[in-house]
Short mmCIF file of C-alpha atoms in Angstrom, two decimals:
data_model
loop_
_atom_site.label_atom_id
_atom_site.label_comp_id
_atom_site.label_asym_id
_atom_site.label_seq_id
_atom_site.Cartn_x
_atom_site.Cartn_y
_atom_site.Cartn_z
CA MET A 1055 20.58 30.96 23.98
CA THR A 1056 17.02 31.65 22.95
CA GLU A 1057 15.07 34.64 24.50
CA ALA A 1058 12.52 32.29 26.25
CA LEU A 1059 15.26 30.30 27.83
CA THR A 1060 17.09 33.30 29.00
CA GLU A 1061 13.91 34.68 30.60
CA ARG A 1062 13.29 31.34 32.30
CA ALA A 1063 16.69 31.44 33.92
CA ARG A 1064 16.07 34.90 35.32
CA LEU A 1065 12.83 34.14 36.97
CA PRO A 1066 12.73 35.23 40.63
CA ALA A 1067 11.98 32.97 43.54
CA THR A 1068 8.27 32.37 43.96
CA ASN A 1069 6.65 34.65 46.57
CA GLY A 1070 10.06 35.64 47.79
CA GLN A 1071 10.69 32.17 48.99
CA PRO A 1072 13.81 30.19 48.06
CA ARG A 1073 13.40 27.91 45.01
CA LYS A 1074 12.92 24.31 45.88
CA ARG A 1075 15.75 22.03 44.87
CA SER A 1076 13.18 20.21 42.49
CA GLU A 1077 12.73 23.51 40.79
CA ALA A 1078 16.40 23.80 39.90
CA ALA A 1079 17.66 25.28 36.66
CA ILE A 1080 20.78 24.27 34.72
CA THR A 1081 23.15 27.10 34.71
CA GLY A 1082 26.19 25.73 32.91
CA ILE A 1083 28.01 22.74 31.55
CA LYS A 1084 31.68 21.99 32.02
CA LEU A 1085 33.88 19.39 30.15
CA TRP A 1086 37.24 17.84 30.72
CA HIS A 1087 39.35 15.49 28.58
CA VAL A 1088 41.21 13.04 30.75
CA PRO A 1089 43.66 10.40 29.56
CA LEU A 1090 43.05 7.04 31.04
CA THR A 1091 45.99 4.59 30.98
CA SER A 1092 45.20 0.85 31.06
CA HIS A 1093 47.21 -1.15 33.54
CA GLU A 1094 48.07 -3.46 30.67
CA THR A 1095 47.55 -2.82 26.99
CA TYR A 1096 44.39 -4.48 25.64
CA TYR A 1097 44.80 -6.03 22.22
CA MET A 1098 41.87 -6.87 20.10
CA ALA A 1099 41.05 -8.07 16.60
CA GLU A 1100 41.88 -5.92 13.55
CA GLY A 1101 44.63 -4.13 15.31
CA LYS A 1102 42.34 -2.34 17.83
CA THR A 1103 44.02 -1.62 21.15
CA CYS A 1104 43.22 0.01 24.53
CA ASP A 1105 46.35 1.65 25.98
CA THR A 1106 45.88 5.31 26.77
CA VAL A 1107 42.33 6.40 25.82
CA GLU A 1108 40.82 9.81 26.43
CA THR A 1109 37.70 9.90 28.55
CA VAL A 1110 35.35 12.85 28.61
CA VAL A 1111 34.04 14.07 31.94
CA VAL A 1112 30.91 16.36 31.99
CA ALA A 1113 29.65 18.41 34.85
CA VAL A 1114 26.20 19.87 34.68
CA GLU A 1115 25.76 22.74 37.19
CA THR A 1116 22.56 24.15 38.65
CA ASP A 1117 21.32 27.29 40.57
CA VAL A 1118 20.62 25.30 43.70
CA GLY A 1119 24.30 24.24 44.23
CA ILE A 1120 24.02 20.74 42.94
CA THR A 1121 26.36 19.43 40.17
CA GLY A 1122 25.72 16.28 38.25
CA TRP A 1123 28.54 14.22 36.68
CA GLY A 1124 28.62 12.18 33.47
CA GLU A 1125 31.30 10.36 31.50
CA VAL A 1126 31.82 8.85 28.10
CA CYS A 1127 35.00 7.19 26.87
CA PRO A 1128 34.89 6.12 23.16
CA ILE A 1129 37.62 3.63 22.17
CA PRO A 1130 39.22 4.90 18.95
CA HIS A 1131 38.33 2.95 15.75
CA TYR A 1132 35.79 0.92 17.75
CA LEU A 1133 32.28 2.51 17.33
CA PRO A 1134 30.89 5.64 15.55
CA ALA A 1135 31.99 7.91 18.42
CA TYR A 1136 35.08 9.85 19.26
CA ALA A 1137 36.15 11.80 22.36
CA ARG A 1138 36.64 15.13 20.75
CA GLY A 1139 33.14 15.02 19.27
CA VAL A 1140 31.42 15.38 22.71
CA GLY A 1141 32.33 19.06 23.19
CA PRO A 1142 30.80 20.23 19.84
CA ALA A 1143 27.69 18.18 20.42
CA LEU A 1144 27.21 19.83 23.88
CA THR A 1145 27.97 23.25 22.56
CA GLU A 1146 25.10 22.64 20.06
CA LEU A 1147 22.73 21.38 22.79
CA ALA A 1148 23.65 24.17 25.45
CA PRO A 1149 21.03 26.67 24.19
CA VAL A 1150 18.12 24.17 24.69
CA LEU A 1151 19.38 22.96 28.05
CA ILE A 1152 20.69 25.94 30.06
CA GLY A 1153 17.83 27.48 32.06
CA GLN A 1154 15.87 24.18 31.98
CA ASN A 1155 14.95 22.03 34.90
CA PRO A 1156 17.32 19.03 35.03
CA VAL A 1157 14.97 16.97 37.22
CA GLY A 1158 12.91 14.77 34.99
CA VAL A 1159 15.72 13.50 32.83
CA GLU A 1160 13.74 12.07 29.96
CA ALA A 1161 11.90 15.37 29.28
CA ALA A 1162 15.33 17.13 29.02
CA MET A 1163 16.73 14.42 26.74
CA ALA A 1164 13.59 14.64 24.49
CA ARG A 1165 14.44 18.33 23.98
CA ALA A 1166 18.03 17.35 23.20
CA ASP A 1167 16.97 14.67 20.76
CA ALA A 1168 14.60 17.06 18.90
CA TRP A 1169 17.30 19.70 18.71
CA LEU A 1170 20.12 17.50 17.76
CA PRO A 1171 19.24 13.96 16.44
CA GLY A 1172 21.71 11.24 16.98
CA HIS A 1173 25.10 11.70 18.66
CA VAL A 1174 24.04 9.28 21.32
CA TYR A 1175 27.51 8.79 22.78
CA ALA A 1176 27.75 12.57 23.60
CA LYS A 1177 24.23 12.59 25.05
CA SER A 1178 25.13 9.55 27.20
CA ALA A 1179 27.38 11.63 29.40
CA LEU A 1180 24.76 14.39 29.62
CA ASP A 1181 22.06 11.93 30.52
CA ILE A 1182 24.06 10.33 33.31
CA ALA A 1183 24.83 13.83 34.74
CA LEU A 1184 21.16 14.76 34.78
CA TRP A 1185 20.28 11.43 36.58
CA ASP A 1186 22.98 12.20 39.05
CA ILE A 1187 21.32 15.61 39.81
CA THR A 1188 17.88 13.94 40.06
CA GLY A 1189 19.07 11.50 42.55
CA LYS A 1190 20.83 14.16 44.60
CA VAL A 1191 17.69 16.33 44.60
CA ALA A 1192 15.63 13.37 45.70
CA GLY A 1193 18.30 12.29 48.31
CA LEU A 1194 18.27 8.80 46.85
CA PRO A 1195 20.82 6.56 45.07
CA LEU A 1196 20.02 6.09 41.44
CA TYR A 1197 19.14 2.42 41.90
CA ALA A 1198 16.14 3.53 44.00
CA LEU A 1199 14.91 5.66 41.14
CA LEU A 1200 15.57 2.95 38.46
CA GLY A 1201 13.41 0.22 40.07
CA GLY A 1202 14.90 -0.40 43.60
CA LYS A 1203 17.84 -2.37 44.66
CA ARG A 1204 17.56 -6.06 43.81
CA ALA A 1205 21.08 -7.14 44.60
CA ALA A 1206 23.60 -6.18 47.27
CA ASP A 1207 26.40 -6.79 44.80
CA LEU A 1208 27.00 -7.98 41.23
CA PRO A 1209 29.06 -10.54 39.44
CA LEU A 1210 32.09 -9.27 37.47
CA TYR A 1211 33.93 -10.65 34.41
CA HIS A 1212 37.59 -10.21 33.85
CA SER A 1213 38.64 -9.12 30.26
CA ILE A 1214 41.88 -10.85 29.08
CA THR A 1215 43.91 -9.06 26.44
CA CYS A 1216 44.61 -11.06 23.28
CA VAL A 1217 48.26 -12.15 23.64
CA ALA A 1218 50.08 -15.42 23.62
CA PRO A 1219 47.80 -18.32 24.80
CA ASP A 1220 49.99 -19.21 27.81
CA GLU A 1221 50.05 -15.66 28.94
CA MET A 1222 46.30 -15.41 28.69
CA ALA A 1223 45.94 -18.54 30.78
CA ARG A 1224 48.22 -16.98 33.42
CA ILE A 1225 46.09 -13.85 33.51
CA ALA A 1226 42.96 -16.03 33.93
CA ARG A 1227 44.51 -17.94 36.87
CA ASP A 1228 45.56 -14.61 38.60
CA ALA A 1229 42.05 -13.20 38.11
CA GLN A 1230 40.55 -16.43 39.38
CA ALA A 1231 42.82 -16.16 42.59
CA GLN A 1232 41.14 -12.79 43.22
CA GLY A 1233 37.64 -14.30 43.10
CA MET A 1234 36.67 -13.88 39.50
CA THR A 1235 34.43 -16.52 38.03
CA GLN A 1236 33.72 -15.17 34.54
CA PHE A 1237 36.42 -14.70 31.85
CA GLN A 1238 36.31 -12.95 28.58
CA ALA A 1239 39.17 -13.94 26.30
CA LYS A 1240 39.93 -11.44 23.54
CA LEU A 1241 40.50 -13.19 20.14
CA GLY A 1242 41.69 -12.26 16.65
CA ALA A 1243 44.81 -10.09 17.31
CA SER A 1244 47.18 -12.55 15.65
CA GLY A 1245 45.02 -13.10 12.60
CA ASP A 1246 45.02 -16.89 12.54
CA TRP A 1247 42.09 -19.05 13.87
CA GLN A 1248 44.25 -21.86 15.15
CA THR A 1249 45.91 -19.55 17.76
CA ASP A 1250 42.40 -18.41 18.84
CA VAL A 1251 41.51 -22.05 19.40
CA GLU A 1252 44.61 -22.52 21.50
CA ARG A 1253 43.68 -19.32 23.54
CA LEU A 1254 40.23 -20.57 24.39
CA ILE A 1255 41.44 -24.04 25.15
CA LYS A 1256 44.17 -22.87 27.53
CA VAL A 1257 42.03 -20.33 29.26
CA ARG A 1258 39.29 -22.92 29.74
CA GLU A 1259 41.83 -25.44 31.21
CA ALA A 1260 43.39 -22.82 33.44
CA VAL A 1261 40.15 -21.87 35.23
CA GLY A 1262 38.68 -25.41 35.30
CA PRO A 1263 35.02 -26.48 34.74
CA GLY A 1264 31.96 -24.56 35.81
CA TYR A 1265 33.26 -21.10 35.25
CA ILE A 1266 32.10 -18.86 32.36
CA VAL A 1267 34.58 -18.55 29.48
CA TYR A 1268 33.83 -16.79 26.32
CA GLY A 1269 35.71 -15.70 23.25
CA ASP A 1270 35.38 -12.13 21.92
CA TRP A 1271 36.40 -10.96 18.49
CA ASN A 1272 34.89 -7.53 18.77
CA CYS A 1273 33.44 -7.95 15.19
CA GLY A 1274 36.84 -8.78 13.83
CA ALA A 1275 36.38 -12.35 12.46
CA THR A 1276 35.03 -13.67 9.21
CA SER A 1277 32.18 -16.14 9.55
CA LEU A 1278 34.54 -18.87 8.24
CA ASP A 1279 37.24 -18.31 10.82
CA ALA A 1280 34.74 -17.94 13.72
CA THR A 1281 33.03 -21.16 12.67
CA ARG A 1282 36.31 -23.01 12.48
CA VAL A 1283 37.21 -21.80 16.01
CA GLY A 1284 33.81 -22.52 17.40
CA ARG A 1285 33.72 -26.06 15.99
CA ALA A 1286 37.18 -26.77 17.35
CA VAL A 1287 36.09 -25.84 20.97
CA ALA A 1288 32.49 -27.11 20.67
CA HIS A 1289 33.34 -29.99 23.06
CA LEU A 1290 34.15 -27.40 25.83
CA ASP A 1291 31.88 -25.08 27.76
CA ILE A 1292 32.56 -21.95 25.69
CA MET A 1293 30.34 -19.01 24.64
CA LEU A 1294 31.25 -16.79 21.69
CA GLU A 1295 30.92 -13.06 21.66
CA GLN A 1296 30.27 -10.83 18.61
CA PRO A 1297 32.43 -12.70 16.15
CA CYS A 1298 31.42 -10.77 13.07
CA ALA A 1299 30.51 -7.30 11.84
CA THR A 1300 26.93 -8.20 10.84
CA LEU A 1301 24.03 -9.88 12.53
CA ALA A 1302 23.67 -12.20 9.60
CA ASP A 1303 27.19 -13.48 9.80
CA CYS A 1304 26.86 -13.92 13.59
CA ALA A 1305 23.79 -15.96 13.01
CA ARG A 1306 25.62 -18.27 10.58
CA VAL A 1307 28.35 -18.83 13.16
CA ARG A 1308 25.71 -19.67 15.75
CA ALA A 1309 24.02 -22.09 13.52
CA ALA A 1310 27.20 -23.79 12.31
CA THR A 1311 28.80 -24.18 15.91
CA GLY A 1312 25.75 -24.62 18.15
CA LEU A 1313 27.53 -22.52 20.79
CA PRO A 1314 25.67 -19.83 22.82
CA MET A 1315 26.43 -16.26 21.71
CA LYS A 1316 26.81 -12.88 23.36
CA LEU A 1317 25.96 -9.79 21.29
CA ASP A 1318 27.83 -6.52 21.90
CA GLU A 1319 28.72 -3.95 19.23
CA LEU A 1320 25.69 -4.50 17.15
CA ALA A 1321 23.21 -4.07 19.99
CA HIS A 1322 22.42 -0.36 20.20
CA ASP A 1323 18.73 0.26 19.94
CA THR A 1324 15.40 -1.37 20.04
CA ALA A 1325 15.45 -2.52 16.46
CA SER A 1326 18.83 -4.22 16.73
CA LEU A 1327 17.85 -5.98 19.86
CA LEU A 1328 14.63 -7.28 18.26
CA GLU A 1329 16.53 -8.43 15.16
CA ALA A 1330 19.20 -10.14 17.06
CA HIS A 1331 16.65 -12.01 19.26
CA GLY A 1332 14.86 -13.04 16.11
CA LEU A 1333 18.04 -14.48 14.67
CA GLY A 1334 18.67 -16.40 17.91
CA ILE A 1335 22.11 -14.79 18.70
CA MET A 1336 21.32 -12.99 21.87
CA ASP A 1337 21.66 -15.50 24.72
CA VAL A 1338 23.57 -12.60 26.40
CA VAL A 1339 23.71 -9.00 25.41
CA ALA A 1340 26.01 -6.23 26.38
CA LEU A 1341 24.02 -3.15 27.22
CA LYS A 1342 26.46 -0.24 27.02
CA LEU A 1343 25.56 3.26 28.19
CA SER A 1344 27.49 5.14 25.45
CA LYS A 1345 25.90 2.98 22.59
CA PHE A 1346 22.36 3.62 23.72
CA GLY A 1347 22.65 7.24 24.94
CA GLY A 1348 22.78 6.98 28.69
CA LEU A 1349 20.80 5.54 31.55
CA SER A 1350 17.36 6.67 30.18
CA ALA A 1351 17.73 4.70 26.94
CA LEU A 1352 19.55 1.83 28.60
CA ARG A 1353 16.70 1.33 31.09
CA ARG A 1354 14.32 0.90 28.17
CA ALA A 1355 16.70 -1.54 26.50
CA ARG A 1356 16.93 -3.44 29.84
CA ASP A 1357 13.18 -3.65 30.06
CA LEU A 1358 12.92 -5.05 26.55
CA CYS A 1359 15.70 -7.60 27.24
CA LEU A 1360 13.70 -8.73 30.35
CA HIS A 1361 10.82 -9.34 28.08
CA LEU A 1362 12.82 -11.12 25.34
CA GLY A 1363 14.54 -13.46 27.85
CA ALA A 1364 18.12 -12.42 27.26
CA LYS A 1365 20.75 -12.22 30.03
CA MET A 1366 22.54 -8.98 30.21
CA CYS A 1367 25.97 -7.47 30.82
CA VAL A 1368 25.33 -3.94 31.91
CA GLU A 1369 28.44 -1.68 31.38
CA CYS A 1370 29.90 0.93 29.12
CA THR A 1371 32.48 0.93 26.35
CA TRP A 1372 35.33 2.12 28.48
CA GLY A 1373 35.88 4.75 31.22
CA SER A 1374 36.37 5.26 34.85
CA ASP A 1375 34.36 5.70 38.08
CA ILE A 1376 31.49 7.75 36.75
CA ALA A 1377 30.55 5.28 33.89
CA THR A 1378 31.10 2.37 36.22
CA ALA A 1379 28.85 3.79 38.95
CA ALA A 1380 26.00 4.62 36.49
CA ALA A 1381 26.12 1.08 35.07
CA LEU A 1382 26.11 -0.51 38.52
CA HIS A 1383 23.00 1.41 39.64
CA LEU A 1384 20.91 0.06 36.73
CA ALA A 1385 22.33 -3.42 37.12
CA ALA A 1386 21.49 -3.44 40.78
CA ALA A 1387 17.91 -2.43 40.00
CA THR A 1388 17.54 -5.55 37.64
CA ASP A 1389 16.33 -9.04 38.37
CA PRO A 1390 19.63 -10.66 39.53
CA SER A 1391 18.81 -13.78 37.72
CA ARG A 1392 18.94 -11.89 34.33
CA ILE A 1393 22.31 -10.18 35.01
CA GLN A 1394 25.14 -12.14 33.45
CA ASN A 1395 27.83 -9.76 34.76
CA VAL A 1396 29.06 -6.17 34.99
CA CYS A 1397 32.39 -4.58 34.60
CA ASP A 1398 34.47 -2.41 36.96
CA LEU A 1399 35.84 -0.20 34.16
CA SER A 1400 37.65 1.89 36.69
CA GLY A 1401 39.54 -1.08 37.88
CA TYR A 1402 41.40 -1.41 34.49
CA VAL A 1403 42.63 2.06 34.35
CA ALA A 1404 44.35 5.01 36.00
CA PRO A 1405 43.78 7.66 37.35
CA ARG A 1406 40.71 6.93 39.33
CA LEU A 1407 38.30 9.91 39.02
CA ALA A 1408 36.59 9.11 42.39
CA PRO A 1409 39.20 7.24 44.48
CA ALA A 1410 36.62 6.13 47.10
CA ALA A 1411 34.26 4.63 44.57
CA PRO A 1412 33.47 0.95 44.70
CA SER A 1413 36.09 -1.64 43.67
CA ARG A 1414 35.88 -5.30 42.89
CA ALA A 1415 36.09 -7.66 45.84
CA GLN A 1416 36.11 -11.47 45.39
CA GLY A 1417 34.79 -11.27 41.85
CA ARG A 1418 31.90 -8.96 42.72
CA ILE A 1419 31.19 -5.28 43.03
CA ALA A 1420 28.49 -3.29 44.87
CA PRO A 1421 26.79 -0.17 43.71
CA PRO A 1422 27.37 3.05 45.67
CA ASP A 1423 24.75 3.90 48.23
CA GLY A 1424 24.93 7.76 48.31
CA PRO A 1425 22.56 10.12 46.55
CA GLY A 1426 22.68 10.19 42.87
CA LEU A 1427 25.66 8.29 41.50
CA GLY A 1428 26.94 8.16 45.12
CA ILE A 1429 30.54 9.00 44.24
CA ASP A 1430 32.76 12.06 44.97
CA ILE A 1431 34.77 13.26 42.10
CA ASP A 1432 38.34 14.42 42.71
CA ILE A 1433 38.03 17.77 41.09
CA GLU A 1434 41.68 18.65 41.68
CA ARG A 1435 42.65 15.64 39.66
CA LEU A 1436 40.62 16.92 36.68
CA GLY A 1437 42.30 20.32 36.61
CA PRO A 1438 40.79 23.30 34.74
CA PRO A 1439 37.96 22.46 32.46
CA ASP A 1440 38.63 22.34 28.66
CA LEU A 1441 35.17 23.69 27.86
CA ILE A 1442 32.70 25.95 29.87
CA LEU A 1443 29.19 26.54 28.49
CA ASP A 1444 26.94 29.02 30.30
#
């Protein structure tokens, strides 16, 4: 820790009076690695799976007794991020954060960016925790600080693992019976485009007309195979999601099929959003906390998408109650007509980190109303921290 920051942390209370909560200082950071097991294994293109995935929980502690919570859960082999990289990044950042005021998140994150460029996935958990502190200091839920609550609850989508077409149709019907109206069908796991066509047709038939159905390759298709699939289902009400690994290839698929497209993995900053919009492949875009670097950056991305006219799915890559709550607050503070859907990440995995956190009900989910993130973490479930920085 630098001498200046150490001195700041030792400053006495002003005029002998207790320090205001808004004058808090960060005293330490703790980190846990928690395995999250999916209720059912999620199969995706190129052999990617979600079975048991390690999430990283971060607690930022202050000298006024307020703790902020953050979470990031990188899926292995999915994006340039990995769970065991969070601890070293936060260790590098600790000297420029400890002793600083956590209220005023963007100022703190600007210091973090100047000290350690990049590593946005690790900063995402930190940024969420600082927003949690800020909301608790203000005594307000985060949606009140992010623009005000625009919707009482939000529409969900249900993600369907890439298995046999008939089984995917059954999963869709079961989710529909629970109130779901939007269905994401994972594609590409079997490696042949004809089976992907069958998957989309059977899911579409299972839920009937009027519901949202889209096929997601998670970047795992060639433009040729995605085009063949798209043309084979073009007579149906289908949307395609992120078929290819480049924006140019996605644009080729859009032009060849005429189907609307949702962008996901390749949307991660202002430049990528502007390029995708220019190519006409961003009818819907997934705004994920860990890809952009937390709520601060995702709020800026949200505002740009409002300007560009894209509908949004506000979520994170994977995770449990903390990541879910953070995304719900931003989505609730957004024009409801521009929210395509959100995701209850914690509903797909166990254990729950905050058992009383919001859950899906009739295809929708409401943001928490308590101060900050508005959720209470089950600290006993976390156990001893794996890393303590002070």
